Short mmCIF file of C-alpha atoms in Angstrom, two decimals:
data_model
loop_
_atom_site.label_atom_id
_atom_site.label_comp_id
_atom_site.label_asym_id
_atom_site.label_seq_id
_atom_site.Cartn_x
_atom_site.Cartn_y
_atom_site.Cartn_z
CA MET K 11 30.41 65.64 56.04
CA ALA K 12 33.50 68.16 53.49
CA ASP K 13 36.21 66.37 54.08
CA THR K 14 35.76 63.67 55.87
CA GLU K 15 35.94 59.58 54.77
CA TRP K 16 32.90 58.50 55.07
CA ASN K 17 33.68 55.09 57.22
CA LEU K 18 29.89 54.00 58.60
CA PRO K 19 28.30 50.64 57.19
CA PHE K 20 25.41 52.40 55.37
CA ALA K 21 25.00 55.17 53.49
CA PRO K 22 25.32 58.48 54.56
CA THR K 23 21.97 59.77 53.06
CA MET K 24 18.53 57.39 51.43
CA VAL K 25 15.72 58.57 49.76
CA ILE K 26 12.20 57.13 50.64
CA GLY K 27 10.08 58.43 48.12
CA LYS K 28 10.39 62.34 48.00
CA VAL K 29 11.98 62.90 51.67
CA SER K 30 15.86 63.05 51.77
CA VAL K 31 16.86 62.10 55.27
CA ASP K 32 19.78 62.81 56.11
CA TYR K 33 22.62 60.59 58.58
CA SER K 34 25.76 62.22 57.87
CA SER K 35 26.41 64.16 61.14
CA PHE K 36 26.77 60.24 62.30
CA SER K 37 30.19 60.45 61.45
CA SER K 38 31.09 62.49 64.59
CA LEU K 39 29.50 59.46 66.55
CA PRO K 40 31.62 56.54 67.64
CA SER K 41 31.69 53.60 65.73
CA SER K 42 28.86 51.25 67.50
CA ARG K 43 26.74 54.04 68.74
CA ALA K 44 26.06 55.42 65.02
CA ILE K 45 25.70 52.12 63.93
CA SER K 46 23.10 51.42 66.94
CA GLN K 47 21.56 54.16 66.65
CA TYR K 48 20.52 54.48 62.19
CA ASN K 49 19.43 50.40 62.90
CA ALA K 50 16.68 51.79 65.48
CA THR K 51 15.85 54.91 63.51
CA VAL K 52 15.69 53.21 59.73
CA PRO K 53 12.64 51.21 60.39
CA ALA K 54 10.32 54.55 62.36
CA VAL K 55 11.22 56.39 59.61
CA ASP K 56 10.35 54.32 57.17
CA TYR K 57 6.63 53.55 58.21
CA LEU K 58 6.45 57.75 59.11
CA VAL K 59 6.79 58.54 56.24
CA LYS K 60 4.91 56.23 54.09
CA SER K 61 1.43 56.13 56.19
CA PRO K 62 -1.07 58.24 55.06
CA GLU K 63 -0.48 60.59 57.57
CA GLY K 64 3.18 61.50 57.13
CA SER K 65 2.59 61.88 53.55
CA ALA K 66 -0.36 64.15 53.88
CA ALA K 67 1.40 66.27 56.35
CA LEU K 68 4.08 66.60 54.04
CA ALA K 69 2.31 66.75 50.80
CA ASN K 70 2.98 70.69 49.81
CA VAL K 71 7.32 70.55 50.01
CA SER K 72 8.06 69.98 47.21
CA SER K 73 11.90 68.08 49.32
CA PRO K 74 11.38 67.37 52.43
CA THR K 75 14.29 66.27 54.69
CA ILE K 76 14.85 64.53 57.67
CA GLN K 77 18.67 65.14 60.01
CA PHE K 78 19.61 64.86 62.80
CA GLY K 79 21.81 68.02 64.39
CA THR K 80 23.00 69.72 67.97
CA LYS K 81 21.71 73.24 67.57
CA TYR K 82 18.89 73.03 70.13
CA SER K 83 20.55 70.74 73.00
CA GLY K 84 16.93 71.13 75.00
CA ALA K 85 14.91 69.52 71.83
CA TYR K 86 14.17 66.26 70.42
CA ALA K 87 13.18 68.04 67.23
CA TRP K 88 12.80 71.29 65.51
CA THR K 89 11.10 72.16 62.58
CA ASP K 90 11.64 74.51 59.50
CA PRO K 91 7.56 74.61 57.60
CA ALA K 92 9.06 77.06 54.94
CA SER K 93 11.91 74.40 53.83
CA GLY K 94 9.95 71.18 54.84
CA SER K 95 13.57 69.98 57.41
CA VAL K 96 13.45 67.97 60.40
CA THR K 97 15.72 67.70 62.53
CA PHE K 98 15.70 65.50 65.63
CA ASN K 99 18.63 65.97 68.16
CA LEU K 100 21.90 63.79 67.19
CA ASN K 101 22.58 63.95 71.07
CA ALA K 102 19.79 61.18 71.91
CA GLN K 103 19.73 57.89 72.28
CA TYR K 104 17.55 55.90 69.92
CA SER K 105 16.71 52.46 70.31
CA ALA K 106 13.92 49.77 68.24
CA ALA K 107 11.07 49.64 69.51
CA ASN K 108 7.35 48.17 68.31
CA VAL K 109 3.30 48.22 68.68
CA GLN K 110 1.06 46.13 68.08
CA VAL K 111 -1.92 48.32 65.36
CA ASN K 112 -4.45 45.57 64.51
CA GLY K 113 -2.33 42.48 65.42
CA GLN K 114 0.61 43.72 63.29
CA SER K 115 3.86 45.02 64.24
CA VAL K 116 4.67 48.38 63.74
CA PRO K 117 8.61 50.35 64.51
CA ILE K 118 7.58 53.46 66.33
CA GLY K 119 10.94 53.37 68.13
CA SER K 120 12.37 55.31 71.23
CA MET K 121 14.85 58.62 72.02
CA THR K 122 15.88 59.71 74.68
CA LEU K 123 17.15 63.17 76.33
CA THR K 124 19.03 63.17 79.15
CA LEU K 125 18.46 67.81 80.07
CA THR K 126 20.80 69.51 82.22
CA ASN K 127 19.37 72.29 84.74
CA PRO K 128 21.80 75.70 83.84
CA ASP K 129 20.80 77.06 87.13
CA THR K 130 20.21 74.55 89.31
CA GLY K 131 22.70 71.86 87.49
CA ARG K 132 20.00 69.12 87.40
CA SER K 133 20.02 66.03 84.98
CA SER K 134 16.55 64.62 84.04
CA THR K 135 15.37 62.01 81.27
CA TYR K 136 13.28 62.04 79.24
CA THR K 137 11.64 59.09 76.68
CA GLU K 138 9.08 59.49 73.83
CA PRO K 139 8.36 57.34 71.06
CA PHE K 140 10.43 58.68 68.85
CA GLY K 141 7.64 57.81 65.86
CA VAL K 142 5.33 60.30 67.74
CA VAL K 143 8.62 63.13 67.72
CA GLY K 144 7.91 62.85 64.03
CA MET K 145 4.72 63.48 63.36
CA HIS K 146 4.30 66.08 65.96
CA GLU K 147 6.83 67.74 63.41
CA PHE K 148 5.86 66.59 60.41
CA ASP K 149 2.38 68.50 61.21
CA HIS K 150 4.42 71.56 63.14
CA ILE K 151 5.01 71.08 58.58
CA GLN K 152 1.21 71.11 57.84
CA PHE K 153 -0.67 73.36 60.44
CA PRO K 154 2.69 75.84 60.65
CA GLN K 155 2.18 78.52 63.47
CA LEU K 156 -0.96 76.51 64.17
CA SER K 157 0.16 76.06 67.96
CA GLY K 158 1.34 79.28 68.62
CA GLU K 159 4.32 82.08 67.79
CA THR K 160 8.21 80.75 67.93
CA GLY K 161 10.07 81.08 71.37
CA GLU K 162 7.96 80.49 74.24
CA ARG K 163 7.56 76.89 75.26
CA GLY K 164 9.02 76.58 71.57
CA GLY K 165 5.71 77.83 69.20
CA HIS K 166 4.06 76.27 71.66
CA ASN K 167 2.44 79.75 73.25
CA ASN K 168 -1.05 79.68 72.27
CA LEU K 169 -3.56 78.05 74.23
CA VAL K 170 -5.85 77.46 71.62
CA GLY K 171 -4.06 76.41 68.77
CA ASP K 172 -1.57 73.89 70.58
CA TYR K 173 -4.57 72.36 72.33
CA LEU K 174 -6.28 71.92 68.23
CA PHE K 175 -2.52 70.83 67.08
CA ARG K 176 -2.41 68.40 70.28
CA THR K 177 -5.44 66.51 69.52
CA ILE K 178 -4.48 66.91 65.48
CA VAL K 179 -1.50 64.94 66.53
CA GLY K 180 -2.75 62.93 69.17
CA ASP K 181 -5.24 61.61 66.77
CA GLN K 182 -2.94 60.94 63.31
CA VAL K 183 -0.24 59.63 66.93
CA LYS K 184 -3.94 56.60 67.64
CA GLN K 185 -4.06 55.79 63.91
CA LEU K 186 -0.35 54.68 63.17
CA TYR K 187 0.26 53.83 66.27
CA GLY K 188 -2.47 52.42 68.70
CA PRO K 189 -3.71 54.49 72.11
CA VAL K 190 0.43 55.14 73.31
CA GLU K 191 0.04 57.66 76.08
CA THR K 192 2.38 60.17 75.82
CA GLN K 193 4.23 63.43 76.76
CA GLU K 194 1.82 64.28 73.77
CA THR K 195 -1.01 63.65 76.08
CA PHE K 196 -0.44 64.77 78.81
CA GLU K 197 0.25 68.31 77.33
CA ARG K 198 -3.45 68.12 75.08
CA LEU K 199 -5.24 67.45 78.83
CA ASN K 200 -3.04 70.61 80.37
CA ASP K 201 -4.20 72.66 77.49
CA LEU K 202 -7.88 70.85 78.34
CA ALA K 203 -8.33 72.03 81.54
CA ALA K 204 -6.82 75.04 81.69
CA LEU K 205 -9.34 75.88 78.04
CA GLN K 206 -12.65 74.48 80.53
CA LYS K 207 -11.15 77.45 83.20
CA TRP K 208 -10.35 80.26 81.00
CA ASN K 209 -13.81 80.12 78.62
CA ARG K 210 -16.59 77.82 80.00
CA GLN K 211 -18.82 77.98 77.11
CA ILE K 212 -17.37 76.09 74.61
CA ASP K 213 -16.89 72.81 75.49
CA TRP K 214 -14.16 71.70 74.86
CA ALA K 215 -13.74 68.24 75.40
CA SER K 216 -16.06 67.67 72.50
CA ILE K 217 -12.74 67.95 69.97
CA THR K 218 -11.34 65.18 70.06
CA ASN K 219 -9.82 64.08 66.96
CA ALA K 220 -8.42 66.26 63.52
CA ALA K 221 -11.21 66.62 61.83
CA GLN K 222 -13.11 67.52 64.75
CA ALA K 223 -10.63 70.66 65.67
CA LYS K 224 -10.31 70.97 61.65
CA ASN K 225 -13.60 72.06 61.77
CA ALA K 226 -13.49 74.35 65.04
CA MET K 227 -10.99 76.35 63.38
CA ASP K 228 -13.19 76.41 60.00
CA ASN K 229 -16.07 76.96 60.40
CA ASN K 230 -16.10 78.66 64.61
CA PRO K 231 -15.09 82.59 64.49
CA ALA K 232 -14.84 82.55 68.51
CA ILE K 233 -11.98 79.99 67.88
CA GLN K 234 -10.55 81.52 64.72
CA SER K 235 -10.59 84.95 66.56
CA TRP K 236 -7.90 83.32 69.88
CA LEU K 237 -5.64 81.54 67.10
CA PRO K 238 -1.65 83.20 65.93
CA SER K 239 -2.87 85.69 63.85
CA MET K 240 -0.30 83.42 60.85
CA ALA K 241 -2.80 80.86 61.76
CA GLN K 242 -5.87 82.60 61.05
CA ASP K 243 -4.20 83.85 57.84
CA HIS K 244 -3.49 80.55 56.77
CA ILE K 245 -6.30 79.12 57.29
CA LYS K 246 -8.45 81.93 55.56
CA ALA K 247 -6.12 81.01 52.92
CA GLY K 248 -7.61 77.45 52.72
CA LEU K 249 -3.12 76.67 52.95
CA TYR K 250 -4.67 74.56 56.01
CA ASP K 251 -6.47 72.08 53.76
CA ALA K 252 -5.51 68.61 52.08
CA PRO K 253 -3.67 67.27 52.15
CA ALA K 254 -1.34 69.62 53.59
CA GLY K 255 -0.31 72.90 55.31
CA GLY K 256 1.99 75.62 53.90
CA GLY K 257 5.20 77.12 54.66
CA SER K 258 6.36 79.21 57.21
CA PRO K 259 8.54 83.26 56.95
CA ASP K 260 9.51 82.49 60.55
CA PRO K 261 10.40 78.57 61.15
CA THR K 262 11.34 77.10 64.03
CA THR K 263 9.65 74.96 66.07
CA TRP K 264 10.13 72.20 68.36
CA ALA K 265 8.37 69.93 70.77
CA LEU K 266 10.21 69.41 74.13
CA GLN K 267 12.62 72.68 75.69
CA ALA K 268 14.53 72.28 78.88
#
């Protein structure tokens, strides 16, 4: 934001507990869109950061940050677990949305991203609840490298770890927002189907919540041996234990690829 006058009717940064939220990149947007995007995201960010699930995921990071950028244009968001930095795609269209949880209206938000296939030139539009994407990215901070090493599928290239990771995310999302169906839900079911074909000796379908996923990675030697080596090291060192996980020397993960 250096050398750029700030002309928007909200501060470029805000602090929620120990989390710094940086909206300075909104200065690159038309004023009306920047204001709309800001108003759509603030309630959902505030709710997620203050929730028990969000707080636990960030507990071992001293100065976590949330920001908006364009480094990976084909992703909803990306994360650096080592620094506790989550970046949401500035090019997405954000809108306000609420869900009912135990009779209360809870802000979840929505983000829509249009991606163009460079080979075909065809564009596709995807929409996900903003809060669900946020919890997914927070869990990459709590459980770095569990879903796979960076690279193919944006750090989601270990089938066993990805299933456990998405089971944890799905359980936390249910606690936060109720039984919403998202891409996360379908990805987990795809993982489950593949695991059931690959190894029939383990009852993968019995792992349905965060506690069961954590127990499986901690106490089932076979399951642990199939996880990424970094994840195995974290488990043995207790870095995945409550309240949160640890950092990673190879940090970038993201939620959706083109």
